[in-house]
């Protein structure tokens, strides 16, 4: 079993209130943990390290259920490892969130009638820093409410001095290794945020648009193309057909008239075109479509940019100055006037990309940007998982990871923002390009300017596992705590963040992986499985639930739904149930302390214990082993379920109740059971602590006098098992359960006492008669006892005198009515299942449902008949 903590508490709870009030415990307890330095890791310690870095929340963010979910699991892992004797570091921090934060400050400026351009770059960036200090980081205080055991002394920010140096260092290395380059390519452009965004920052949804078919050219030298973006035809520089498409052989290489313009464009043959799709001819707009851009490169076509950064048309008089969506309808109207529209389909549902931050429709746009050549980096990231250096859990999520890293496109890392890490490239008056590292002096003199763009936020957060530990300096933290142990995060950011960290970690740390395990979770959903969203009424503020039910209740509910990789449904009723669980733990521990539960002295020998004592210790050790196995497999839902049922069912509902007669009787056996109960509570509270830290610490310090469970020892399986005791108590449970069921069937109230004769001699049940009678509210036989119902169960007989407790005639009448209804249900189900015509036509699910009704009817008939047989004659 476990040894008790020897430290003396500085502020022990000497008496437990009659009710548990989380608000009176959680806040002061958390501040005490922090003040005592329990979460502060020591890089000089000789303990083995265990490291988790927090997925850095946006500086603009606040705690939502997704955060609470993942933080609960990370906290549980770290607390357990700390209790197991590891030097556990859970490192906190925040991301500067380039676009989101800049948008916040720009909105603030707009309310003042200003834009960032009114301030200029330097003053605007200073304004953002002020906003960050005043409003940013609200989530950090909310993390304390949840009980996050993070090392606040090591809190980092992606734009602090150390992390900024790390960004400059790796940019310079990648640039020198020719893995960063500048090129003009098609990028995703947000006309609202006015910046490039990466592929993974584009959200696709089905939008209702229109599909128009347009005739290009004249007479026999004409063909039809279909498009959902008619306005882009103003930038067409070719029409492409498949080289083997016989319909267009006579046109390949010819020039045809582009409608609405004074230009002619060539018809080119390209194998990319699918001759079976539509008309087999596609318009080619190299500056506004990624596929068209590639066709343009293959055929040396010009690229005409027809829109500015706001999505406004910049060419061709009649359409000049129109917004892209206004231009679309105007262009279609002009084509109709010329008789060029061959067909229209409206509405036409198709997948359209939107900016993940502001939901604006993304515009593909040819732009000069900075890129990371991901080929060798992505290969290394894939190899690290394939050769087992990094394990993905659950394993079936590996396919999603490989699908991404094996097919990754070069990464556009430049953003047209002012808030963020500015790209460390300087341009000279003679066309010079100089990359400036953290220890380099930037070039000076007339005509030298720095690139105006900043880096994608994911560039700096991709360095998080090692930059937060002091890299590029070889710090004590880096030597002690890198590689980290587990990355626990949602499967939805495999592409955003996980792959970036793998690529950069392997590159910067000489092939060392950034973490050994990637534990992927699902997303939190409402109780009906629907996605939670601020725009929907189903969004929940976890702080509201924490105020109402306590942080432990929220944490336990989230852990109890955490199956690896699967989405997590959660509803308020489930949080209430978890609150009831914390109350049960409190009340049961309070009862135990009032009745002699203690951790003082050694555990008695098994020979001194009752079968009940040996049973609960056997079950306790089995539970310790189960919980350890579940933790090691990241099976949080299973470990929470195992702890719930052991604590509530076996400890509180069975062991405490079975032992009440012993405690009330007093004497040596009560002393032995009091020590066993103390041991069981001690270990149970330790097992529960990583998931529900507040209530367990408050109870454990009272029970043991120890300083804090945060620094307590994790329990070990002692190996004690007693199968005979488990079988014996299993018989007691069977008797109690069967008789309780019978009492319920007869309509007896829980507290109603019934005279009974227990024939237990010759069975293992004999020593438990007093406990069985107490649990079942069974009185001694007494004078005039008449056995009106006899229950043979577990080799024993329980005879009950119900003559004074129920109206037998009325009960028989009620049961006879229920029996007739069950028999009618059975007959109807049998009739349908015996009808061949019905079986031939009915769907499988309907037939299965009827078979289920038949099985239920059979069960009801057997149960009701048994109840009738047990009743005396009226």
CSV table of C-alpha atoms in Angstrom, one decimal, residues 341-755:
chain,number,residue,atom,x,y,z
A,341,UNK,CA,-24.7,32.8,-72.0
A,342,UNK,CA,-25.5,29.2,-73.2
A,343,UNK,CA,-26.9,27.9,-69.8
A,344,UNK,CA,-27.3,28.9,-66.2
A,345,UNK,CA,-27.8,26.8,-63.1
A,346,UNK,CA,-29.0,28.7,-60.0
A,347,UNK,CA,-28.7,27.9,-57.1
A,348,UNK,CA,-25.6,25.8,-57.7
A,349,UNK,CA,-24.2,24.3,-54.5
A,350,UNK,CA,-20.4,24.1,-54.4
A,351,UNK,CA,-17.6,24.1,-51.9
A,352,UNK,CA,-16.3,27.6,-51.2
A,353,UNK,CA,-13.3,28.5,-49.1
A,354,UNK,CA,-13.7,31.0,-46.2
A,355,UNK,CA,-11.2,32.7,-43.9
A,356,UNK,CA,-11.3,30.7,-40.6
A,357,UNK,CA,-11.0,33.9,-38.6
A,358,UNK,CA,-13.4,36.4,-40.2
A,359,UNK,CA,-15.5,34.0,-42.5
A,360,UNK,CA,-14.9,36.2,-45.6
A,361,UNK,CA,-14.8,34.3,-48.9
A,362,UNK,CA,-11.2,33.6,-49.7
A,363,UNK,CA,-9.8,34.9,-53.0
A,364,UNK,CA,-7.1,32.9,-54.8
A,365,UNK,CA,-4.5,35.5,-55.8
A,366,UNK,CA,-1.1,35.6,-57.5
A,367,UNK,CA,1.2,37.1,-55.0
A,368,UNK,CA,4.9,37.4,-54.2
A,369,UNK,CA,5.4,35.7,-50.8
A,370,UNK,CA,7.9,33.9,-48.6
A,371,UNK,CA,7.8,30.1,-48.5
A,372,UNK,CA,9.3,27.1,-46.6
A,373,UNK,CA,10.4,24.3,-48.8
A,374,UNK,CA,8.8,21.5,-46.8
A,375,UNK,CA,9.9,18.4,-48.7
A,376,UNK,CA,12.9,17.3,-46.6
A,377,UNK,CA,11.3,18.6,-43.4
A,378,UNK,CA,8.1,16.7,-44.0
A,379,UNK,CA,9.9,13.5,-44.9
A,380,UNK,CA,11.7,13.6,-41.6
A,381,UNK,CA,8.4,14.2,-39.7
A,382,UNK,CA,6.9,11.2,-41.4
A,383,UNK,CA,9.9,9.0,-40.8
A,384,UNK,CA,9.9,9.8,-37.1
A,385,UNK,CA,6.4,8.3,-36.7
A,386,UNK,CA,7.0,5.4,-39.1
A,387,UNK,CA,10.2,4.2,-37.3
A,388,UNK,CA,8.5,4.4,-33.8
A,389,UNK,CA,10.4,7.4,-32.3
A,390,UNK,CA,7.1,9.1,-32.0
A,391,UNK,CA,3.8,7.2,-31.4
A,392,UNK,CA,0.4,8.6,-32.3
A,393,UNK,CA,-2.4,7.7,-30.0
A,394,UNK,CA,-4.9,6.4,-31.0
A,395,UNK,CA,-2.9,4.6,-33.7
A,396,UNK,CA,-5.7,4.9,-36.3
A,397,UNK,CA,-5.1,8.6,-36.3
A,398,UNK,CA,-1.7,8.0,-37.9
A,399,UNK,CA,-3.3,7.8,-41.3
A,400,UNK,CA,-4.5,11.4,-41.1
A,401,UNK,CA,-1.0,12.5,-40.1
A,402,UNK,CA,0.7,10.6,-43.0
A,403,UNK,CA,-1.9,11.9,-45.5
A,404,UNK,CA,-0.8,15.4,-44.5
A,405,UNK,CA,3.0,15.1,-44.2
A,406,UNK,CA,3.4,12.9,-47.2
A,407,UNK,CA,1.5,15.3,-49.5
A,408,UNK,CA,2.4,18.6,-48.0
A,409,UNK,CA,2.8,21.6,-50.3
A,410,UNK,CA,5.4,24.3,-49.7
A,411,UNK,CA,4.3,26.5,-46.8
A,412,UNK,CA,3.5,30.2,-47.4
A,413,UNK,CA,4.9,31.9,-44.2
A,414,UNK,CA,4.6,35.6,-45.0
A,415,UNK,CA,1.6,37.6,-43.7
A,416,UNK,CA,0.7,41.1,-44.7
A,417,UNK,CA,0.3,42.3,-41.1
A,418,UNK,CA,2.1,44.6,-38.7
A,419,UNK,CA,1.7,42.5,-35.5
A,420,UNK,CA,4.0,39.5,-35.4
A,421,UNK,CA,7.6,38.6,-36.0
A,422,UNK,CA,8.8,40.7,-38.9
A,423,UNK,CA,10.6,38.9,-41.6
A,424,UNK,CA,14.3,39.4,-41.1
A,425,UNK,CA,15.1,40.2,-44.7
A,426,UNK,CA,16.6,43.5,-45.8
A,427,UNK,CA,16.6,44.8,-49.4
A,428,UNK,CA,19.4,47.1,-50.7
A,429,UNK,CA,19.3,49.9,-53.2
A,430,UNK,CA,21.1,47.7,-55.8
A,431,UNK,CA,18.7,44.7,-55.4
A,432,UNK,CA,20.7,43.2,-52.6
A,433,UNK,CA,18.9,40.7,-50.3
A,434,UNK,CA,20.3,40.1,-46.8
A,435,UNK,CA,18.9,37.7,-44.1
A,436,UNK,CA,19.7,39.1,-40.7
A,437,UNK,CA,20.1,36.7,-37.8
A,438,UNK,CA,19.7,37.5,-34.1
A,439,UNK,CA,23.4,38.3,-33.6
A,440,UNK,CA,23.8,40.2,-36.8
A,441,UNK,CA,23.6,44.0,-37.4
A,442,UNK,CA,21.1,44.9,-40.0
A,443,UNK,CA,22.6,46.8,-43.0
A,444,UNK,CA,22.3,50.5,-42.8
A,445,UNK,CA,22.6,53.4,-45.3
A,446,UNK,CA,20.4,55.0,-47.8
A,447,UNK,CA,18.0,52.7,-49.7
A,448,UNK,CA,18.1,49.8,-47.3
A,449,UNK,CA,14.6,48.6,-46.1
A,450,UNK,CA,13.3,45.7,-44.2
A,451,UNK,CA,10.6,43.4,-45.6
A,452,UNK,CA,7.2,44.7,-44.4
A,453,UNK,CA,5.6,41.3,-43.9
A,454,UNK,CA,5.5,39.3,-40.7
A,455,UNK,CA,5.7,35.5,-40.2
A,456,UNK,CA,2.7,33.2,-40.0
A,457,UNK,CA,1.8,32.7,-36.3
A,458,UNK,CA,2.3,28.9,-36.7
A,459,UNK,CA,5.9,29.6,-37.6
A,460,UNK,CA,6.7,30.7,-34.1
A,461,UNK,CA,4.3,28.2,-32.4
A,462,UNK,CA,6.0,25.4,-34.3
A,463,UNK,CA,9.1,26.1,-32.2
A,464,UNK,CA,7.2,25.9,-28.9
A,465,UNK,CA,8.5,22.6,-27.5
A,466,UNK,CA,12.1,23.8,-27.5
A,467,UNK,CA,12.0,27.6,-27.8
A,468,UNK,CA,10.1,27.7,-24.5
A,469,UNK,CA,13.0,25.9,-22.8
A,470,UNK,CA,15.5,28.5,-23.9
A,471,UNK,CA,16.7,27.4,-27.4
A,472,UNK,CA,18.9,28.4,-29.2
A,473,UNK,CA,20.8,28.7,-25.9
A,474,UNK,CA,21.8,25.4,-24.4
A,475,UNK,CA,20.0,26.0,-21.1
A,476,UNK,CA,19.6,23.7,-18.1
A,477,UNK,CA,15.9,23.5,-18.9
A,478,UNK,CA,16.6,22.4,-22.5
A,479,UNK,CA,19.0,19.7,-21.3
A,480,UNK,CA,16.6,18.5,-18.6
A,481,UNK,CA,13.2,18.7,-20.2
A,482,UNK,CA,13.7,18.2,-23.9
A,483,UNK,CA,12.4,16.1,-25.7
A,484,UNK,CA,9.0,16.6,-24.1
A,485,UNK,CA,7.0,13.5,-23.3
A,486,UNK,CA,3.5,14.0,-24.5
A,487,UNK,CA,1.8,16.4,-26.9
A,488,UNK,CA,-1.9,16.3,-26.0
A,489,UNK,CA,-4.0,18.2,-28.5
A,490,UNK,CA,-7.1,18.0,-30.7
A,491,UNK,CA,-7.0,16.0,-33.9
A,492,UNK,CA,-8.2,19.1,-35.7
A,493,UNK,CA,-4.8,20.8,-35.5
A,494,UNK,CA,-2.6,17.9,-36.7
A,495,UNK,CA,-2.0,20.0,-39.8
A,496,UNK,CA,-1.8,23.4,-38.2
A,497,UNK,CA,0.5,22.7,-35.3
A,498,UNK,CA,1.6,19.1,-34.8
A,499,UNK,CA,3.3,18.7,-38.2
A,500,UNK,CA,5.0,22.1,-37.8
A,501,UNK,CA,6.5,21.1,-34.5
A,502,UNK,CA,7.6,17.8,-35.8
A,503,UNK,CA,9.4,19.4,-38.8
A,504,UNK,CA,11.0,22.2,-36.8
A,505,UNK,CA,11.9,20.1,-33.8
A,506,UNK,CA,13.7,17.5,-35.9
A,507,UNK,CA,15.5,20.2,-37.9
A,508,UNK,CA,16.6,22.4,-35.1
A,509,UNK,CA,17.4,19.8,-32.5
A,510,UNK,CA,19.7,17.6,-34.6
A,511,UNK,CA,17.1,14.9,-35.3
A,512,UNK,CA,15.7,14.8,-31.7
A,513,UNK,CA,11.9,14.5,-31.8
A,514,UNK,CA,10.0,17.2,-30.0
A,515,UNK,CA,7.8,14.7,-28.1
A,516,UNK,CA,7.6,10.9,-27.7
A,517,UNK,CA,3.8,10.6,-27.9
A,518,UNK,CA,1.1,12.5,-29.7
A,519,UNK,CA,-2.1,11.9,-27.8
A,520,UNK,CA,-5.0,13.2,-30.0
A,521,UNK,CA,-8.4,14.0,-28.6
A,522,UNK,CA,-11.7,14.7,-30.2
A,523,UNK,CA,-13.7,17.9,-29.9
A,524,UNK,CA,-16.2,18.8,-27.2
A,525,UNK,CA,-19.8,18.8,-28.4
A,526,UNK,CA,-23.2,19.3,-26.8
A,527,UNK,CA,-25.1,16.5,-25.2
A,528,UNK,CA,-26.8,15.7,-28.6
A,529,UNK,CA,-23.5,15.5,-30.4
A,530,UNK,CA,-23.7,18.8,-32.1
A,531,UNK,CA,-20.7,21.1,-32.5
A,532,UNK,CA,-20.6,23.9,-30.0
A,533,UNK,CA,-20.4,27.4,-31.5
A,534,UNK,CA,-20.6,31.0,-30.2
A,535,UNK,CA,-23.2,31.6,-32.9
A,536,UNK,CA,-25.4,28.7,-31.6
A,537,UNK,CA,-27.4,28.7,-28.4
A,538,UNK,CA,-25.6,25.5,-27.4
A,539,UNK,CA,-22.2,27.2,-26.5
A,540,UNK,CA,-21.4,26.9,-22.9
A,541,UNK,CA,-19.1,29.0,-20.8
A,542,UNK,CA,-17.3,26.5,-18.5
A,543,UNK,CA,-16.8,29.2,-15.9
A,544,UNK,CA,-20.6,29.3,-15.4
A,545,UNK,CA,-20.6,25.6,-14.7
A,546,UNK,CA,-17.6,25.9,-12.4
A,547,UNK,CA,-19.4,28.6,-10.4
A,548,UNK,CA,-22.5,26.4,-10.1
A,549,UNK,CA,-21.1,23.0,-9.5
A,550,UNK,CA,-17.3,23.4,-8.8
A,551,UNK,CA,-14.3,22.9,-11.0
A,552,UNK,CA,-13.9,19.3,-9.9
A,553,UNK,CA,-17.3,18.5,-11.3
A,554,UNK,CA,-16.5,20.1,-14.7
A,555,UNK,CA,-13.2,18.3,-14.8
A,556,UNK,CA,-14.6,14.9,-13.9
A,557,UNK,CA,-17.3,15.2,-16.5
A,558,UNK,CA,-14.8,16.1,-19.3
A,559,UNK,CA,-12.4,13.2,-18.3
A,560,UNK,CA,-15.3,10.8,-18.1
A,561,UNK,CA,-16.1,11.5,-21.8
A,562,UNK,CA,-12.5,11.4,-23.1
A,563,UNK,CA,-12.2,8.3,-25.3
A,564,UNK,CA,-9.0,8.6,-27.4
A,565,UNK,CA,-9.6,10.6,-30.6
A,566,UNK,CA,-13.4,10.6,-30.2
A,567,UNK,CA,-15.6,13.7,-29.8
A,568,UNK,CA,-16.8,14.4,-26.3
A,569,UNK,CA,-20.5,15.1,-25.7
A,570,UNK,CA,-21.3,17.1,-22.5
A,571,UNK,CA,-24.4,18.4,-20.9
A,572,UNK,CA,-25.3,20.2,-17.7
A,573,UNK,CA,-27.1,17.1,-16.3
A,574,UNK,CA,-23.8,15.2,-16.5
A,575,UNK,CA,-22.0,18.0,-14.6
A,576,UNK,CA,-24.7,17.9,-12.0
A,577,UNK,CA,-24.0,14.1,-11.7
A,578,UNK,CA,-20.3,14.8,-11.2
A,579,UNK,CA,-21.2,17.4,-8.5
A,580,UNK,CA,-23.2,14.6,-6.8
A,581,UNK,CA,-20.1,12.4,-7.0
A,582,UNK,CA,-17.9,15.0,-5.3
A,583,UNK,CA,-20.5,15.5,-2.6
A,584,UNK,CA,-20.7,11.7,-2.1
A,585,UNK,CA,-16.9,11.6,-1.6
A,586,UNK,CA,-17.1,14.4,0.9
A,587,UNK,CA,-20.0,13.0,2.9
A,588,UNK,CA,-18.6,9.4,2.9
A,589,UNK,CA,-15.2,10.6,4.1
A,590,UNK,CA,-16.8,12.8,6.8
A,591,UNK,CA,-18.8,9.7,8.0
A,592,UNK,CA,-15.7,7.6,7.9
A,593,UNK,CA,-13.7,10.1,10.0
A,594,UNK,CA,-16.5,10.3,12.5
A,595,UNK,CA,-16.5,6.5,12.8
A,596,UNK,CA,-12.9,5.7,13.4
A,597,UNK,CA,-11.3,5.7,9.9
A,598,UNK,CA,-7.5,6.3,10.4
A,599,UNK,CA,-4.2,6.0,8.7
A,600,UNK,CA,-2.2,5.7,11.9
A,601,UNK,CA,-0.1,2.7,12.4
A,602,UNK,CA,0.6,-0.2,10.1
A,603,UNK,CA,-2.1,-2.0,8.2
A,604,UNK,CA,-3.3,-5.1,10.3
A,605,UNK,CA,-2.4,-8.6,9.1
A,606,UNK,CA,-4.9,-10.2,6.8
A,607,UNK,CA,-5.7,-12.8,9.6
A,608,UNK,CA,-7.0,-10.0,11.8
A,609,UNK,CA,-9.3,-8.7,9.1
A,610,UNK,CA,-12.9,-9.6,8.3
A,611,UNK,CA,-13.8,-11.0,4.9
A,612,UNK,CA,-15.3,-7.5,4.1
A,613,UNK,CA,-11.9,-5.9,4.9
A,614,UNK,CA,-10.0,-8.3,2.8
A,615,UNK,CA,-12.5,-7.9,-0.1
A,616,UNK,CA,-12.2,-4.2,-0.3
A,617,UNK,CA,-8.4,-4.3,-0.1
A,618,UNK,CA,-8.4,-6.8,-2.9
A,619,UNK,CA,-10.7,-4.7,-5.0
A,620,UNK,CA,-8.6,-1.6,-4.2
A,621,UNK,CA,-5.4,-3.1,-5.5
A,622,UNK,CA,-7.2,-4.4,-8.6
A,623,UNK,CA,-8.4,-0.8,-9.2
A,624,UNK,CA,-4.9,0.7,-8.7
A,625,UNK,CA,-3.6,-1.7,-11.4
A,626,UNK,CA,-6.5,-0.9,-13.8
A,627,UNK,CA,-6.1,2.9,-13.4
A,628,UNK,CA,-2.3,2.7,-14.0
A,629,UNK,CA,-3.0,0.7,-17.2
A,630,UNK,CA,-5.6,3.1,-18.4
A,631,UNK,CA,-3.3,6.1,-17.8
A,632,UNK,CA,-0.5,4.5,-19.7
A,633,UNK,CA,-2.9,4.0,-22.6
A,634,UNK,CA,-4.4,7.5,-22.4
A,635,UNK,CA,-7.8,5.9,-21.7
A,636,UNK,CA,-9.2,8.8,-19.6
A,637,UNK,CA,-12.8,7.8,-19.9
A,638,UNK,CA,-12.1,4.3,-18.7
A,639,UNK,CA,-10.0,5.3,-15.8
A,640,UNK,CA,-12.6,7.9,-14.7
A,641,UNK,CA,-15.4,5.3,-15.0
A,642,UNK,CA,-13.3,2.7,-13.0
A,643,UNK,CA,-12.7,5.2,-10.2
A,644,UNK,CA,-16.3,6.4,-10.1
A,645,UNK,CA,-17.7,2.9,-9.7
A,646,UNK,CA,-15.0,1.8,-7.3
A,647,UNK,CA,-15.4,4.8,-5.0
A,648,UNK,CA,-19.2,5.1,-5.2
A,649,UNK,CA,-20.3,1.5,-5.6
A,650,UNK,CA,-17.7,-0.6,-3.8
A,651,UNK,CA,-16.3,1.8,-1.1
A,652,UNK,CA,-19.2,3.9,-0.2
A,653,UNK,CA,-22.3,1.9,-1.1
A,654,UNK,CA,-20.9,-1.6,-0.1
A,655,UNK,CA,-17.9,-1.5,2.1
A,656,UNK,CA,-19.0,1.4,4.3
A,657,UNK,CA,-22.5,0.0,4.6
A,658,UNK,CA,-21.4,-3.5,5.3
A,659,UNK,CA,-19.0,-2.2,8.0
A,660,UNK,CA,-21.5,-0.1,9.8
A,661,UNK,CA,-22.5,-2.9,12.2
A,662,UNK,CA,-18.9,-3.4,13.0
A,663,UNK,CA,-18.3,0.3,13.7
A,664,UNK,CA,-21.4,0.5,15.8
A,665,UNK,CA,-20.4,-2.6,17.8
A,666,UNK,CA,-17.0,-1.1,18.6
A,667,UNK,CA,-14.1,-3.2,19.9
A,668,UNK,CA,-11.0,-4.7,18.2
A,669,UNK,CA,-12.8,-5.5,15.0
A,670,UNK,CA,-14.0,-1.9,14.7
A,671,UNK,CA,-10.4,-0.8,15.2
A,672,UNK,CA,-9.1,-3.1,12.4
A,673,UNK,CA,-11.9,-2.0,10.0
A,674,UNK,CA,-11.2,1.6,10.9
A,675,UNK,CA,-7.6,1.2,9.8
A,676,UNK,CA,-8.7,-0.6,6.6
A,677,UNK,CA,-11.2,2.1,5.8
A,678,UNK,CA,-8.6,4.8,6.4
A,679,UNK,CA,-6.2,3.0,4.0
A,680,UNK,CA,-8.9,2.6,1.4
A,681,UNK,CA,-9.9,6.3,1.5
A,682,UNK,CA,-6.2,7.3,1.5
A,683,UNK,CA,-5.5,5.4,-1.7
A,684,UNK,CA,-8.8,6.2,-3.3
A,685,UNK,CA,-8.3,10.0,-2.8
A,686,UNK,CA,-4.8,9.6,-4.3
A,687,UNK,CA,-6.1,7.9,-7.3
A,688,UNK,CA,-8.8,10.5,-7.8
A,689,UNK,CA,-6.6,13.5,-7.2
A,690,UNK,CA,-5.2,14.1,-10.7
A,691,UNK,CA,-8.7,14.4,-12.1
A,692,UNK,CA,-10.5,16.1,-9.2
A,693,UNK,CA,-7.7,17.8,-7.3
A,694,UNK,CA,-9.6,20.2,-5.0
A,695,UNK,CA,-12.0,18.0,-3.1
A,696,UNK,CA,-9.5,15.2,-2.8
A,697,UNK,CA,-6.7,17.5,-1.4
A,698,UNK,CA,-9.1,19.0,1.2
A,699,UNK,CA,-10.2,15.6,2.3
A,700,UNK,CA,-6.8,13.9,2.3
A,701,UNK,CA,-5.1,16.5,4.4
A,702,UNK,CA,-7.8,16.1,7.0
A,703,UNK,CA,-7.6,12.3,6.9
A,704,UNK,CA,-3.8,11.9,6.9
A,705,UNK,CA,-2.4,15.2,8.3
A,706,UNK,CA,-0.2,15.3,5.2
A,707,UNK,CA,0.8,18.6,3.6
A,708,UNK,CA,-0.8,18.2,0.2
A,709,UNK,CA,-1.8,15.5,-2.2
A,710,UNK,CA,-0.1,17.5,-4.9
A,711,UNK,CA,3.2,16.2,-3.5
A,712,UNK,CA,1.8,13.0,-2.1
A,713,UNK,CA,2.8,9.6,-3.4
A,714,UNK,CA,1.0,7.8,-6.2
A,715,UNK,CA,-0.3,4.5,-4.9
A,716,UNK,CA,1.2,1.2,-6.0
A,717,UNK,CA,-0.5,-2.1,-6.4
A,718,UNK,CA,0.8,-4.1,-3.4
A,719,UNK,CA,-0.2,-7.4,-5.1
A,720,UNK,CA,-2.7,-8.2,-2.3
A,721,UNK,CA,-5.6,-10.2,-3.8
A,722,UNK,CA,-8.1,-12.4,-1.9
A,723,UNK,CA,-10.4,-14.2,-4.4
A,724,UNK,CA,-12.1,-16.1,-1.6
A,725,UNK,CA,-13.1,-12.8,0.1
A,726,UNK,CA,-14.3,-11.5,-3.2
A,727,UNK,CA,-16.4,-14.6,-3.8
A,728,UNK,CA,-17.8,-14.3,-0.3
A,729,UNK,CA,-18.8,-10.7,-0.5
A,730,UNK,CA,-20.1,-11.3,-4.0
A,731,UNK,CA,-22.6,-13.7,-2.4
A,732,UNK,CA,-23.6,-11.0,0.1
A,733,UNK,CA,-24.1,-8.5,-2.7
A,734,UNK,CA,-26.2,-11.0,-4.7
A,735,UNK,CA,-28.5,-11.7,-1.7
A,736,UNK,CA,-28.9,-8.0,-1.0
A,737,UNK,CA,-29.5,-7.1,-4.6
A,738,UNK,CA,-32.0,-9.9,-5.2
A,739,UNK,CA,-34.0,-9.0,-2.0
A,740,UNK,CA,-33.9,-5.3,-2.8
A,741,UNK,CA,-35.3,-6.0,-6.3
A,742,UNK,CA,-38.1,-8.1,-4.8
A,743,UNK,CA,-38.9,-5.4,-2.3
A,744,UNK,CA,-39.0,-2.8,-5.1
A,745,UNK,CA,-41.2,-5.1,-7.2
A,746,UNK,CA,-43.6,-5.4,-4.3
A,747,UNK,CA,-43.8,-1.6,-3.9
A,748,UNK,CA,-42.1,-1.5,-0.5
A,749,UNK,CA,-40.5,1.8,0.5
A,750,UNK,CA,-36.7,1.8,1.0
A,751,UNK,CA,-36.9,2.4,4.7
A,752,UNK,CA,-39.8,0.1,5.4
A,753,UNK,CA,-38.9,-2.6,7.8
A,754,UNK,CA,-40.0,-6.2,7.1
A,755,UNK,CA,-39.9,-9.2,9.5
